[in-house]
C-alpha cells in the first residue's frame, strides 16, 4: 500500500459486499421475478400470435409457427361443439343413434367428445389464444423456444458513448463490471442512473431470462442493496493484507524507510476500529471487520512492527514449510491443477499427456527436495519443476504430434537430476 490510500481497501470490500447483497436479494425475489417474466413474455407471444393470425387472414404467412396449431385446436373445438349440438338436437326430437357392431356406444362417444372439448377449452380461450397454463407447459417442454417475440428492455442512456482514455484504475474496472451486470456503478449509480427503454426482439428461450433480469432490476431498489451491503461489510467483512512484512523496515538500519512507518500508522486506525467515509457518502465502521495479515518476514521480524499495530494483531501463527504430501495434494486436488493445464495446453497441438501415479509422486518428491536444499519458495517451485519436465514437449511439439507422452518417475528424475545436485551453500554460511 505504499503510495496508495489504505482506506481504499474498505471501498473494495464495500464493492464486493454490494455484489453479494444484490445476489442475496435476487435469490429472495427470484420466484416473483420469474412469474413477472413469464407474464411479460406471454403477452408478447400473444401479440405476435394475433399479428400472425391477422396476416394469415389477409393472405399472408403466419408470423408464429404455433399459430397454425392454435387455429387447428380452435377448429377441432368448434367441430366438437357442433357435434354435441347435433346430438342434443337428436335427443330433443326423439331420434336415436344406431351403433354398429364393434363400435363405441353413444355414451362413450359423448364422454370422448366432452373430454376433447374440455381439453380444447383448457388450451385455448374464447378469443382463440393460448391460455397462460398451456403457454407454461409448452415453454417447459421447449416446444416454442425458437419463436421470436418483442419485449421492452432498459439500457443505460449513455451506453457506448463514454470514452475511456488510458488504463483504468481497479475502482473504475470494478465499477464497469458492476455496471455491465446490474446496470449501475459500484458506488450506488444503479437504478438512479438514467436509463432508456428499447425494443428487444429475440427468441422466446432468450427472452425469458432477459425479462427476468429486467424484473429483478425493478423489484430490487438500490436502497435495499446499500443497506444489506453495509451490514455485510461491517459484520461479515474480511480483509486479507498480504506481504505485510514489506511495510516493515529494520528500525535504525540503513534500509529504514519513512514511508513504511507511515503505512503502518495509516493501517492502525482501520484495524483498531474507525469510521471510513466512502465516495458515495456511505459510512463504514471497521470495528467488526476481521483483518488478517501475512508475510514471509525473511529480512525483518514481526517484533519490528510498531507496537500499537502488534497489539491489534494478537493472534500470531507461524506456518510450516510444505512437505511432499502437500505438494502432491496441490497437484491433484484443485479442479484446474497444473497437470490438467499442461494436458489441455498440449492437447491443442494434438499431443496426449499422461501423468501416472509414480510420476506425480516423483514431482512432489523433487519439489520438496529442491525447496529444502535451495531457497524455499513454497508451491511456486512446482511451476519451475513442471516447466523443466515438459520443456522438450513444449518446444518440439511437432515431433510428438498424434502421440501419447507418459510422464513417469524415470522421466521426472532424469530431467531434474541437475536441479537436485545444485545446493545453495549460502544458506549454511554464518
Short mmCIF file of C-alpha atoms in Angstrom, two decimals, residues 4-422:
data_model
loop_
_atom_site.label_atom_id
_atom_site.label_comp_id
_atom_site.label_asym_id
_atom_site.label_seq_id
_atom_site.Cartn_x
_atom_site.Cartn_y
_atom_site.Cartn_z
CA UNK A 4 -1.87 4.28 -2.02
CA UNK A 5 -4.72 5.36 0.22
CA UNK A 6 -5.12 2.46 2.65
CA UNK A 7 -8.79 3.32 3.13
CA UNK A 8 -9.38 2.21 -0.45
CA UNK A 9 -9.42 -1.40 0.81
CA UNK A 10 -12.66 -0.59 2.64
CA UNK A 11 -14.07 0.73 -0.64
CA UNK A 12 -13.08 -2.51 -2.38
CA UNK A 13 -14.73 -4.52 0.39
CA UNK A 14 -17.92 -2.46 0.03
CA UNK A 15 -17.97 -3.08 -3.74
CA UNK A 16 -17.84 -6.84 -3.16
CA UNK A 17 -20.46 -6.54 -0.41
CA UNK A 18 -22.87 -4.77 -2.79
CA UNK A 19 -22.47 -7.52 -5.35
CA UNK A 20 -23.11 -10.18 -2.70
CA UNK A 21 -26.06 -8.21 -1.30
CA UNK A 22 -27.72 -7.93 -4.70
CA UNK A 23 -27.31 -11.63 -5.32
CA UNK A 24 -28.85 -12.40 -1.95
CA UNK A 25 -31.84 -10.15 -2.62
CA UNK A 26 -32.23 -11.65 -6.08
CA UNK A 27 -32.43 -15.14 -4.62
CA UNK A 28 -35.20 -13.95 -2.30
CA UNK A 29 -37.20 -12.37 -5.15
CA UNK A 30 -36.29 -14.91 -7.85
CA UNK A 31 -39.65 -16.71 -7.83
CA UNK A 32 -41.56 -13.44 -8.06
CA UNK A 33 -39.32 -12.21 -10.88
CA UNK A 34 -39.83 -15.47 -12.78
CA UNK A 35 -43.61 -15.02 -12.65
CA UNK A 36 -43.33 -11.45 -13.88
CA UNK A 37 -41.02 -12.53 -16.70
CA UNK A 38 -43.37 -15.30 -17.81
CA UNK A 39 -46.28 -12.86 -17.81
CA UNK A 40 -44.35 -10.32 -19.92
CA UNK A 41 -43.21 -12.90 -22.45
CA UNK A 42 -46.68 -14.46 -22.57
CA UNK A 43 -48.29 -11.17 -23.57
CA UNK A 44 -45.53 -10.58 -26.12
CA UNK A 45 -46.22 -14.03 -27.51
CA UNK A 46 -49.95 -13.28 -27.73
CA UNK A 47 -49.24 -10.07 -29.64
CA UNK A 48 -47.11 -11.99 -32.12
CA UNK A 49 -49.82 -14.65 -32.42
CA UNK A 50 -52.52 -12.05 -33.06
CA UNK A 51 -50.39 -10.34 -35.67
CA UNK A 52 -49.69 -13.70 -37.30
CA UNK A 53 -53.40 -14.59 -37.46
CA UNK A 54 -54.22 -11.18 -38.94
CA UNK A 55 -51.59 -11.58 -41.63
CA UNK A 56 -52.86 -15.07 -42.38
CA UNK A 57 -56.39 -13.71 -42.79
CA UNK A 58 -55.08 -11.16 -45.26
CA UNK A 59 -53.46 -13.88 -47.34
CA UNK A 60 -50.00 -13.65 -45.77
CA UNK A 61 -47.97 -16.24 -43.95
CA UNK A 62 -48.38 -16.71 -40.24
CA UNK A 63 -45.75 -14.96 -38.15
CA UNK A 64 -45.56 -17.72 -35.50
CA UNK A 65 -45.25 -21.41 -36.05
CA UNK A 66 -47.66 -22.28 -33.23
CA UNK A 67 -50.42 -20.04 -34.65
CA UNK A 68 -51.38 -22.83 -37.04
CA UNK A 69 -51.51 -25.28 -34.15
CA UNK A 70 -53.76 -22.97 -32.16
CA UNK A 71 -56.03 -22.50 -35.18
CA UNK A 72 -56.29 -26.26 -35.66
CA UNK A 73 -57.16 -26.71 -32.00
CA UNK A 74 -59.79 -23.99 -32.30
CA UNK A 75 -61.25 -25.69 -35.40
CA UNK A 76 -61.38 -29.03 -33.61
CA UNK A 77 -63.07 -27.39 -30.66
CA UNK A 78 -65.73 -25.82 -32.92
CA UNK A 79 -66.27 -29.17 -34.68
CA UNK A 80 -66.69 -30.95 -31.35
CA UNK A 81 -69.18 -28.33 -30.17
CA UNK A 82 -71.13 -28.72 -33.44
CA UNK A 83 -71.29 -32.50 -32.97
CA UNK A 84 -72.50 -32.02 -29.43
CA UNK A 85 -75.24 -29.61 -30.62
CA UNK A 86 -76.43 -32.11 -33.25
CA UNK A 87 -76.60 -34.87 -30.67
CA UNK A 88 -78.54 -32.64 -28.29
CA UNK A 89 -80.95 -31.81 -31.12
CA UNK A 90 -81.40 -35.50 -31.90
CA UNK A 91 -82.18 -36.18 -28.28
CA UNK A 92 -84.86 -33.48 -28.24
CA UNK A 93 -86.55 -34.69 -31.47
CA UNK A 94 -86.59 -38.28 -30.30
CA UNK A 95 -84.12 -39.61 -32.86
CA UNK A 96 -81.91 -42.48 -31.78
CA UNK A 97 -78.36 -43.02 -32.89
CA UNK A 98 -77.51 -46.51 -34.01
CA UNK A 99 -74.18 -48.18 -33.41
CA UNK A 100 -72.54 -50.79 -35.44
CA UNK A 101 -71.15 -53.96 -34.02
CA UNK A 102 -67.70 -53.43 -32.58
CA UNK A 103 -68.02 -49.60 -32.49
CA UNK A 104 -68.20 -47.39 -29.39
CA UNK A 105 -71.52 -46.80 -27.67
CA UNK A 106 -73.25 -43.44 -27.72
CA UNK A 107 -72.26 -42.83 -24.10
CA UNK A 108 -68.59 -43.48 -24.82
CA UNK A 109 -68.67 -41.13 -27.80
CA UNK A 110 -70.28 -38.38 -25.72
CA UNK A 111 -67.65 -38.79 -22.98
CA UNK A 112 -64.86 -38.65 -25.54
CA UNK A 113 -66.35 -35.55 -27.15
CA UNK A 114 -66.74 -33.88 -23.77
CA UNK A 115 -63.13 -34.65 -22.85
CA UNK A 116 -61.90 -33.28 -26.17
CA UNK A 117 -63.94 -30.13 -25.71
CA UNK A 118 -62.63 -29.63 -22.16
CA UNK A 119 -59.06 -30.14 -23.32
CA UNK A 120 -59.55 -27.62 -26.11
CA UNK A 121 -61.06 -25.14 -23.65
CA UNK A 122 -58.04 -25.55 -21.35
CA UNK A 123 -55.64 -24.89 -24.23
CA UNK A 124 -57.45 -22.01 -25.96
CA UNK A 125 -59.52 -19.13 -24.55
CA UNK A 126 -62.64 -17.53 -26.04
CA UNK A 127 -60.54 -15.50 -28.50
CA UNK A 128 -58.61 -18.49 -29.83
CA UNK A 129 -55.42 -17.57 -27.92
CA UNK A 130 -53.22 -19.97 -26.00
CA UNK A 131 -54.01 -19.87 -22.28
CA UNK A 132 -51.27 -18.99 -19.80
CA UNK A 133 -51.25 -22.53 -18.36
CA UNK A 134 -50.88 -24.07 -21.81
CA UNK A 135 -48.16 -21.50 -22.61
CA UNK A 136 -46.21 -22.50 -19.49
CA UNK A 137 -46.49 -26.16 -20.44
CA UNK A 138 -45.16 -25.52 -23.94
CA UNK A 139 -42.28 -23.45 -22.55
CA UNK A 140 -41.37 -26.23 -20.12
CA UNK A 141 -41.31 -28.75 -22.98
CA UNK A 142 -39.32 -26.41 -25.23
CA UNK A 143 -41.91 -26.53 -28.00
CA UNK A 144 -41.83 -22.78 -28.71
CA UNK A 145 -38.22 -21.91 -27.86
CA UNK A 146 -37.46 -20.61 -31.36
CA UNK A 147 -40.46 -18.29 -31.59
CA UNK A 148 -39.42 -14.64 -31.91
CA UNK A 149 -41.02 -12.13 -29.53
CA UNK A 150 -40.52 -8.42 -28.90
CA UNK A 151 -40.27 -7.15 -25.33
CA UNK A 152 -39.20 -3.90 -23.67
CA UNK A 153 -35.78 -3.61 -22.08
CA UNK A 154 -33.75 -0.84 -20.47
CA UNK A 155 -30.14 0.17 -21.10
CA UNK A 156 -28.01 3.00 -19.68
CA UNK A 157 -28.68 6.24 -21.52
CA UNK A 158 -25.02 6.85 -22.26
CA UNK A 159 -24.15 3.23 -23.09
CA UNK A 160 -21.47 3.08 -25.74
CA UNK A 161 -20.90 6.84 -25.68
CA UNK A 162 -18.25 7.00 -22.97
CA UNK A 163 -14.64 7.46 -23.99
CA UNK A 164 -12.07 5.94 -21.72
CA UNK A 165 -8.64 7.46 -22.05
CA UNK A 166 -5.66 5.49 -20.76
CA UNK A 167 -5.67 2.45 -18.45
CA UNK A 168 -8.48 2.03 -15.94
CA UNK A 169 -7.91 2.02 -12.21
CA UNK A 170 -9.10 -1.01 -10.18
CA UNK A 171 -12.00 1.07 -8.86
CA UNK A 172 -13.05 2.01 -12.40
CA UNK A 173 -12.77 -1.60 -13.53
CA UNK A 174 -14.95 -2.74 -10.63
CA UNK A 175 -17.50 -0.04 -11.44
CA UNK A 176 -17.61 -1.12 -15.09
CA UNK A 177 -18.09 -4.78 -14.13
CA UNK A 178 -20.97 -3.98 -11.82
CA UNK A 179 -22.43 -1.59 -14.37
CA UNK A 180 -22.48 -4.30 -17.03
CA UNK A 181 -24.05 -6.79 -14.63
CA UNK A 182 -26.61 -4.66 -12.89
CA UNK A 183 -26.92 -1.55 -14.98
CA UNK A 184 -25.25 0.73 -12.44
CA UNK A 185 -21.95 1.67 -10.90
CA UNK A 186 -20.36 0.26 -7.79
CA UNK A 187 -20.86 3.44 -5.82
CA UNK A 188 -24.63 3.46 -5.99
CA UNK A 189 -25.37 4.55 -9.56
CA UNK A 190 -27.72 1.57 -10.12
CA UNK A 191 -31.30 2.47 -10.90
CA UNK A 192 -30.65 6.16 -10.25
CA UNK A 193 -28.55 6.31 -13.42
CA UNK A 194 -30.53 7.50 -16.46
CA UNK A 195 -31.86 4.57 -18.49
CA UNK A 196 -33.86 4.40 -21.69
CA UNK A 197 -36.37 1.81 -22.85
CA UNK A 198 -35.65 -0.07 -26.05
CA UNK A 199 -37.42 -2.77 -28.01
CA UNK A 200 -35.60 -6.10 -27.91
CA UNK A 201 -36.53 -8.88 -30.34
CA UNK A 202 -35.18 -12.32 -29.57
CA UNK A 203 -36.20 -15.93 -29.31
CA UNK A 204 -38.58 -16.90 -26.57
CA UNK A 205 -35.89 -19.05 -24.94
CA UNK A 206 -33.61 -16.00 -24.55
CA UNK A 207 -36.43 -13.56 -23.82
CA UNK A 208 -37.48 -15.21 -20.55
CA UNK A 209 -34.12 -14.78 -18.71
CA UNK A 210 -33.80 -11.28 -20.18
CA UNK A 211 -37.26 -10.36 -18.88
CA UNK A 212 -36.37 -11.93 -15.53
CA UNK A 213 -33.30 -9.69 -15.25
CA UNK A 214 -35.42 -6.64 -16.04
CA UNK A 215 -37.98 -7.71 -13.43
CA UNK A 216 -35.26 -8.12 -10.78
CA UNK A 217 -33.95 -4.67 -11.63
CA UNK A 218 -37.39 -3.22 -10.88
CA UNK A 219 -38.12 -5.35 -7.81
CA UNK A 220 -34.80 -4.60 -6.07
CA UNK A 221 -34.07 -0.97 -5.30
CA UNK A 222 -30.62 0.46 -4.66
CA UNK A 223 -31.55 1.49 -1.14
CA UNK A 224 -32.14 -2.12 -0.10
CA UNK A 225 -28.86 -3.19 -1.72
CA UNK A 226 -26.95 -0.44 0.10
CA UNK A 227 -28.43 -1.34 3.48
CA UNK A 228 -27.68 -5.05 3.12
CA UNK A 229 -24.20 -4.33 1.72
CA UNK A 230 -23.36 -2.06 4.65
CA UNK A 231 -24.43 -4.74 7.12
CA UNK A 232 -22.44 -7.43 5.29
CA UNK A 233 -19.38 -5.20 5.13
CA UNK A 234 -19.43 -4.28 8.82
CA UNK A 235 -20.45 -7.66 10.27
CA UNK A 236 -19.03 -10.25 7.87
CA UNK A 237 -16.19 -8.37 6.18
CA UNK A 238 -12.75 -9.98 5.99
CA UNK A 239 -9.71 -8.10 4.69
CA UNK A 240 -6.56 -10.08 3.93
CA UNK A 241 -3.38 -8.00 3.78
CA UNK A 242 -0.58 -9.98 2.15
CA UNK A 243 3.13 -9.09 2.20
CA UNK A 244 2.72 -7.07 5.39
CA UNK A 245 6.46 -7.51 6.00
CA UNK A 246 7.14 -5.23 3.02
CA UNK A 247 5.92 -2.23 5.02
CA UNK A 248 8.12 -3.15 7.96
CA UNK A 249 11.70 -1.92 7.95
CA UNK A 250 14.54 -2.56 10.38
CA UNK A 251 14.48 0.27 12.86
CA UNK A 252 17.69 2.26 12.84
CA UNK A 253 19.05 0.27 9.90
CA UNK A 254 20.33 1.53 6.58
CA UNK A 255 17.19 0.30 4.83
CA UNK A 256 14.85 2.14 7.18
CA UNK A 257 12.03 3.71 5.17
CA UNK A 258 9.92 6.58 6.49
CA UNK A 259 7.02 5.66 4.18
CA UNK A 260 6.87 2.17 5.72
CA UNK A 261 6.23 3.67 9.13
CA UNK A 262 3.57 5.91 7.60
CA UNK A 263 1.71 2.98 6.07
CA UNK A 264 1.66 1.17 9.39
CA UNK A 265 0.28 4.27 11.09
CA UNK A 266 -2.42 4.56 8.40
CA UNK A 267 -3.39 0.91 8.90
CA UNK A 268 -3.60 1.28 12.66
CA UNK A 269 -6.94 3.21 12.89
CA UNK A 270 -8.60 0.81 10.44
CA UNK A 271 -7.60 -2.23 12.48
CA UNK A 272 -8.35 -0.54 15.80
CA UNK A 273 -11.83 0.42 14.60
CA UNK A 274 -12.87 3.66 12.99
CA UNK A 275 -15.39 5.14 10.58
CA UNK A 276 -14.45 5.32 6.91
CA UNK A 277 -16.46 7.61 4.65
CA UNK A 278 -16.68 6.36 1.05
CA UNK A 279 -17.10 8.50 -2.03
CA UNK A 280 -20.85 7.95 -2.20
CA UNK A 281 -21.29 9.11 1.38
CA UNK A 282 -21.61 5.67 2.95
CA UNK A 283 -20.02 5.43 6.39
CA UNK A 284 -18.46 2.05 7.22
CA UNK A 285 -17.50 1.11 10.77
CA UNK A 286 -14.43 -1.15 10.77
CA UNK A 287 -14.82 -2.42 14.37
CA UNK A 288 -16.38 -5.73 13.26
CA UNK A 289 -14.17 -6.33 10.21
CA UNK A 290 -11.64 -9.15 10.53
CA UNK A 291 -8.13 -8.21 9.40
CA UNK A 292 -5.70 -11.00 8.51
CA UNK A 293 -2.09 -10.05 7.71
CA UNK A 294 0.62 -12.33 6.39
CA UNK A 295 4.23 -12.10 5.35
CA UNK A 296 7.40 -14.13 4.97
CA UNK A 297 9.45 -11.94 7.37
CA UNK A 298 12.79 -13.13 5.96
CA UNK A 299 14.69 -9.86 6.43
CA UNK A 300 12.65 -8.39 9.29
CA UNK A 301 10.78 -9.72 12.31
CA UNK A 302 7.17 -9.18 13.38
CA UNK A 303 8.52 -7.55 16.53
CA UNK A 304 9.86 -4.70 14.39
CA UNK A 305 6.35 -3.53 13.55
CA UNK A 306 5.13 -0.55 15.53
CA UNK A 307 3.98 -1.61 18.98
CA UNK A 308 0.39 -0.41 18.51
CA UNK A 309 -0.04 -2.49 15.35
CA UNK A 310 1.40 -5.58 17.04
CA UNK A 311 -1.10 -5.12 19.86
CA UNK A 312 -4.02 -5.01 17.41
CA UNK A 313 -2.88 -8.27 15.76
CA UNK A 314 -2.82 -10.51 18.84
CA UNK A 315 -3.13 -13.94 17.22
CA UNK A 316 0.16 -14.95 15.64
CA UNK A 317 0.55 -18.18 13.66
CA UNK A 318 3.76 -19.48 12.11
CA UNK A 319 3.21 -21.76 9.14
CA UNK A 320 5.40 -24.80 8.49
CA UNK A 321 7.09 -25.50 5.17
CA UNK A 322 5.14 -27.54 2.65
CA UNK A 323 6.02 -31.22 2.59
CA UNK A 324 5.86 -33.87 -0.11
CA UNK A 325 2.28 -34.87 0.71
CA UNK A 326 1.06 -31.26 0.49
CA UNK A 327 2.73 -30.82 -2.90
CA UNK A 328 1.01 -33.97 -4.14
CA UNK A 329 -2.39 -32.68 -3.00
CA UNK A 330 -1.75 -29.39 -4.79
CA UNK A 331 -1.06 -31.34 -7.97
CA UNK A 332 -4.21 -33.47 -7.93
CA UNK A 333 -6.97 -31.89 -5.82
CA UNK A 334 -7.65 -28.48 -7.46
CA UNK A 335 -10.19 -28.61 -10.28
CA UNK A 336 -7.83 -26.91 -12.73
CA UNK A 337 -4.50 -28.06 -11.35
CA UNK A 338 -1.12 -27.63 -13.03
CA UNK A 339 -1.14 -31.12 -14.53
CA UNK A 340 -4.53 -30.62 -16.20
CA UNK A 341 -3.32 -27.28 -17.53
CA UNK A 342 -0.35 -28.97 -19.19
CA UNK A 343 -2.59 -31.66 -20.66
CA UNK A 344 -5.01 -29.10 -22.07
CA UNK A 345 -2.17 -26.96 -23.42
CA UNK A 346 -0.53 -29.78 -25.38
CA UNK A 347 -3.86 -31.21 -26.47
CA UNK A 348 -4.23 -28.15 -28.68
CA UNK A 349 -1.18 -29.45 -30.56
CA UNK A 350 -2.68 -32.97 -30.79
CA UNK A 351 -0.32 -34.33 -28.11
CA UNK A 352 -1.80 -36.53 -25.38
CA UNK A 353 -0.05 -36.22 -21.99
CA UNK A 354 -0.50 -38.75 -19.19
CA UNK A 355 0.71 -38.42 -15.59
CA UNK A 356 0.74 -41.82 -13.82
CA UNK A 357 0.80 -42.05 -10.03
CA UNK A 358 4.55 -42.68 -9.82
CA UNK A 359 5.18 -39.60 -11.98
CA UNK A 360 3.01 -37.38 -9.75
CA UNK A 361 4.72 -38.70 -6.61
CA UNK A 362 8.14 -38.06 -8.18
CA UNK A 363 7.23 -34.42 -8.99
CA UNK A 364 6.09 -33.84 -5.40
CA UNK A 365 9.23 -35.50 -4.01
CA UNK A 366 11.60 -33.48 -6.21
CA UNK A 367 9.82 -30.23 -5.35
CA UNK A 368 10.18 -30.86 -1.63
CA UNK A 369 13.87 -31.76 -2.00
CA UNK A 370 14.73 -28.70 -4.09
CA UNK A 371 12.94 -26.41 -1.64
CA UNK A 372 14.89 -27.91 1.25
CA UNK A 373 18.30 -27.62 -0.47
CA UNK A 374 17.75 -24.22 -2.08
CA UNK A 375 15.58 -21.22 -1.27
CA UNK A 376 12.18 -22.37 -0.03
CA UNK A 377 9.65 -20.62 -2.25
CA UNK A 378 6.78 -22.94 -1.38
CA UNK A 379 4.32 -24.12 -4.01
CA UNK A 380 5.78 -21.71 -6.58
CA UNK A 381 8.51 -24.30 -7.04
CA UNK A 382 6.01 -26.58 -8.76
CA UNK A 383 5.89 -24.23 -11.75
CA UNK A 384 9.64 -24.42 -12.37
CA UNK A 385 9.74 -28.19 -11.85
CA UNK A 386 6.88 -28.87 -14.27
CA UNK A 387 8.28 -26.47 -16.87
CA UNK A 388 11.63 -28.31 -16.70
CA UNK A 389 9.91 -31.68 -17.10
CA UNK A 390 7.75 -30.53 -20.03
CA UNK A 391 10.48 -28.49 -21.73
CA UNK A 392 11.11 -30.87 -24.65
CA UNK A 393 7.43 -31.43 -25.39
CA UNK A 394 6.56 -27.74 -25.21
CA UNK A 395 9.19 -26.57 -27.70
CA UNK A 396 9.21 -29.57 -30.07
CA UNK A 397 5.52 -30.39 -30.23
CA UNK A 398 5.69 -31.22 -33.95
CA UNK A 399 7.81 -34.29 -33.14
CA UNK A 400 5.16 -35.65 -30.78
CA UNK A 401 2.03 -34.72 -32.74
CA UNK A 402 -0.52 -37.52 -32.68
CA UNK A 403 1.41 -39.41 -29.97
CA UNK A 404 0.86 -40.11 -26.29
CA UNK A 405 3.51 -38.85 -23.86
CA UNK A 406 3.83 -40.52 -20.44
CA UNK A 407 5.46 -38.51 -17.67
CA UNK A 408 6.58 -41.30 -15.33
CA UNK A 409 9.06 -41.38 -12.47
CA UNK A 410 12.05 -42.19 -14.69
CA UNK A 411 11.39 -39.18 -16.92
CA UNK A 412 10.94 -36.84 -13.95
CA UNK A 413 14.15 -37.95 -12.27
CA UNK A 414 16.19 -37.70 -15.48
CA UNK A 415 15.04 -34.15 -16.20
CA UNK A 416 15.50 -32.86 -12.62
CA UNK A 417 18.81 -34.56 -11.86
CA UNK A 418 20.82 -31.35 -12.27
CA UNK A 419 18.43 -29.41 -10.01
CA UNK A 420 18.85 -31.94 -7.21
CA UNK A 421 22.65 -31.76 -7.43
CA UNK A 422 22.70 -27.96 -7.10
#
